[in-house]
mmCIF file of C-alpha atoms in Angstrom:
data_model
loop_
_atom_site.group_PDB
_atom_site.id
_atom_site.type_symbol
_atom_site.label_atom_id
_atom_site.label_comp_id
_atom_site.label_asym_id
_atom_site.label_seq_id
_atom_site.Cartn_x
_atom_site.Cartn_y
_atom_site.Cartn_z
ATOM 1 C CA MET D 1 -9.953 15.796 41.087
ATOM 2 C CA SER D 2 -9.666 18.843 42.356
ATOM 3 C CA LYS D 3 -9.623 19.019 46.113
ATOM 4 C CA PRO D 4 -11.334 21.197 48.409
ATOM 5 C CA LYS D 5 -10.240 24.169 49.295
ATOM 6 C CA ALA D 6 -9.297 24.814 52.995
ATOM 7 C CA VAL D 7 -8.776 27.750 55.232
ATOM 8 C CA ILE D 8 -5.730 27.411 58.066
ATOM 9 C CA SER D 9 -4.962 30.346 60.740
ATOM 10 C CA LEU D 10 -1.959 28.976 63.182
ATOM 11 C CA PHE D 11 -2.592 30.455 66.932
ATOM 12 C CA ASP D 12 -5.741 31.717 66.689
ATOM 13 C CA LEU D 13 -8.469 30.802 69.614
ATOM 14 C CA THR D 14 -10.920 33.682 68.641
ATOM 15 C CA GLY D 15 -11.854 31.963 63.852
ATOM 16 C CA GLU D 16 -12.683 35.824 63.967
ATOM 17 C CA MET D 17 -9.774 35.627 60.729
ATOM 18 C CA VAL D 18 -11.899 32.850 58.316
ATOM 19 C CA LYS D 19 -15.595 33.574 59.853
ATOM 20 C CA PRO D 20 -15.679 34.819 55.878
ATOM 21 C CA TRP D 21 -13.992 31.754 54.538
ATOM 22 C CA ALA D 22 -16.588 30.035 56.611
ATOM 23 C CA ASP D 23 -19.352 31.613 55.676
ATOM 24 C CA ALA D 24 -17.985 31.092 52.159
ATOM 25 C CA GLY D 25 -18.109 27.057 52.250
ATOM 26 C CA ILE D 26 -14.963 26.679 51.936
ATOM 27 C CA THR D 27 -13.374 24.490 56.062
ATOM 28 C CA CYS D 28 -11.058 25.791 58.309
ATOM 29 C CA PHE D 29 -9.035 24.878 60.077
ATOM 30 C CA LEU D 30 -7.911 26.100 63.486
ATOM 31 C CA PHE D 31 -4.835 25.748 65.204
ATOM 32 C CA ASP D 32 -4.712 27.340 69.061
ATOM 33 C CA MET D 33 -2.875 26.193 72.284
ATOM 34 C CA GLN D 34 -6.213 26.637 73.541
ATOM 35 C CA HIS D 35 -8.557 25.102 72.003
ATOM 36 C CA ASP D 36 -10.601 22.352 73.890
ATOM 37 C CA CYS D 37 -13.961 21.325 71.867
ATOM 38 C CA ASP D 38 -13.650 20.287 68.475
ATOM 39 C CA SER D 39 -15.204 22.806 66.912
ATOM 40 C CA ILE D 40 -16.331 26.064 67.789
ATOM 41 C CA TYR D 41 -18.855 27.717 64.335
ATOM 42 C CA PRO D 42 -19.633 26.052 60.885
ATOM 43 C CA HIS D 43 -16.991 24.954 58.682
ATOM 44 C CA MET D 44 -14.445 25.560 61.571
ATOM 45 C CA VAL D 45 -12.510 22.861 62.778
ATOM 46 C CA THR D 46 -10.037 23.192 66.049
ATOM 47 C CA THR D 47 -7.139 22.000 67.091
ATOM 48 C CA GLY D 48 -5.200 22.277 70.796
ATOM 49 C CA GLY D 49 -2.276 21.452 72.375
ATOM 50 C CA ASP D 50 1.709 22.581 71.993
ATOM 51 C CA ALA D 51 2.341 24.419 69.127
ATOM 52 C CA SER D 52 5.239 21.685 68.214
ATOM 53 C CA THR D 53 2.298 19.342 68.270
ATOM 54 C CA TRP D 54 0.245 20.321 65.108
ATOM 55 C CA ALA D 55 2.422 18.973 62.058
ATOM 56 C CA GLU D 56 1.278 16.113 60.738
ATOM 57 C CA ASP D 57 -2.337 17.460 61.135
ATOM 58 C CA ILE D 58 -1.142 19.790 59.388
ATOM 59 C CA ALA D 59 0.450 17.916 56.295
ATOM 60 C CA GLU D 60 -3.095 15.804 56.427
ATOM 61 C CA ILE D 61 -4.472 18.910 55.131
ATOM 62 C CA PHE D 62 -2.383 19.877 52.463
ATOM 63 C CA ALA D 63 -2.681 16.653 51.718
ATOM 64 C CA ALA D 64 -6.211 16.885 51.639
ATOM 65 C CA TYR D 65 -7.526 20.577 50.882
ATOM 66 C CA ASP D 66 -6.403 23.245 48.386
ATOM 67 C CA VAL D 67 -5.182 24.810 50.900
ATOM 68 C CA ALA D 68 -5.537 28.634 49.967
ATOM 69 C CA MET D 69 -4.065 30.956 52.997
ATOM 70 C CA VAL D 70 -2.539 30.377 55.461
ATOM 71 C CA PHE D 71 -2.249 33.248 58.733
ATOM 72 C CA GLY D 72 -0.476 33.021 61.959
ATOM 73 C CA PHE D 73 -1.000 34.487 65.202
ATOM 74 C CA PRO D 74 1.698 33.970 67.731
ATOM 75 C CA PRO D 75 0.505 34.923 70.414
ATOM 76 C CA CYS D 76 1.835 38.419 71.660
ATOM 77 C CA THR D 77 1.876 39.559 75.235
ATOM 78 C CA ASP D 78 5.749 38.477 75.181
ATOM 79 C CA LEU D 79 6.507 40.412 72.373
ATOM 80 C CA ALA D 80 4.304 43.656 71.714
ATOM 81 C CA ILE D 81 5.767 46.951 73.017
ATOM 82 C CA SER D 82 2.830 47.373 74.269
ATOM 83 C CA GLY D 83 4.128 44.569 77.212
ATOM 84 C CA ASN D 84 7.472 45.800 77.246
ATOM 85 C CA ARG D 85 7.106 48.076 81.424
ATOM 86 C CA TRP D 86 6.854 43.728 82.350
ATOM 87 C CA ARG D 87 9.980 42.957 80.543
ATOM 88 C CA VAL D 88 12.101 42.803 83.710
ATOM 89 C CA ALA D 89 9.781 40.699 85.549
ATOM 90 C CA LYS D 90 8.901 38.627 83.162
ATOM 91 C CA ALA D 91 13.040 37.985 82.202
ATOM 92 C CA ALA D 92 13.410 37.471 86.764
ATOM 93 C CA ALA D 93 10.590 34.847 86.221
ATOM 94 C CA ASN D 94 11.398 32.693 83.425
ATOM 95 C CA PRO D 95 15.279 34.435 82.178
ATOM 96 C CA ASN D 96 13.901 32.162 78.464
ATOM 97 C CA TYR D 97 10.412 34.572 77.915
ATOM 98 C CA LEU D 98 11.870 35.484 75.546
ATOM 99 C CA ALA D 99 13.020 33.185 73.066
ATOM 100 C CA GLU D 100 10.182 30.664 73.824
ATOM 101 C CA ALA D 101 8.399 34.067 72.306
ATOM 102 C CA MET D 102 10.173 33.688 69.742
ATOM 103 C CA ALA D 103 9.732 29.889 68.961
ATOM 104 C CA LEU D 104 6.497 30.549 68.530
ATOM 105 C CA VAL D 105 6.572 32.777 65.228
ATOM 106 C CA TYR D 106 9.693 30.762 64.049
ATOM 107 C CA ILE D 107 6.579 27.790 63.975
ATOM 108 C CA ALA D 108 4.191 29.555 61.879
ATOM 109 C CA ARG D 109 6.906 31.165 59.754
ATOM 110 C CA GLY D 110 8.362 27.375 59.614
ATOM 111 C CA TYR D 111 5.283 25.815 58.131
ATOM 112 C CA GLY D 112 5.159 28.836 55.184
ATOM 113 C CA GLU D 113 8.026 27.860 54.312
ATOM 114 C CA GLN D 114 8.002 24.093 54.036
ATOM 115 C CA TYR D 115 4.319 23.988 52.799
ATOM 116 C CA GLY D 116 5.303 27.647 50.256
ATOM 117 C CA VAL D 117 2.419 29.535 51.731
#
């Protein structure tokens, strides 16, 4: 028996990227630190909390579903060139801000490497 298809979208608050998949009836799992509800759209399941706590949920999804796609949108607030003019103030407020931002990039990359996506 084949597994149902699913899509995983990391750091995705709005679900805009996966709406076409959800509209096609594919279950979409959205993970974002700002989620505080169970569902925002039909066929979308949301998970909040710290990104470092998502591993078990993602492993369960890969075990139960044929994951067709994994998207990752780590927050660019501290990484985009458009925010460069605030880097001095950010560093003064939090000397680790850049390392913390990159940690989220590495979390997304780690899932891709772990599951071959």
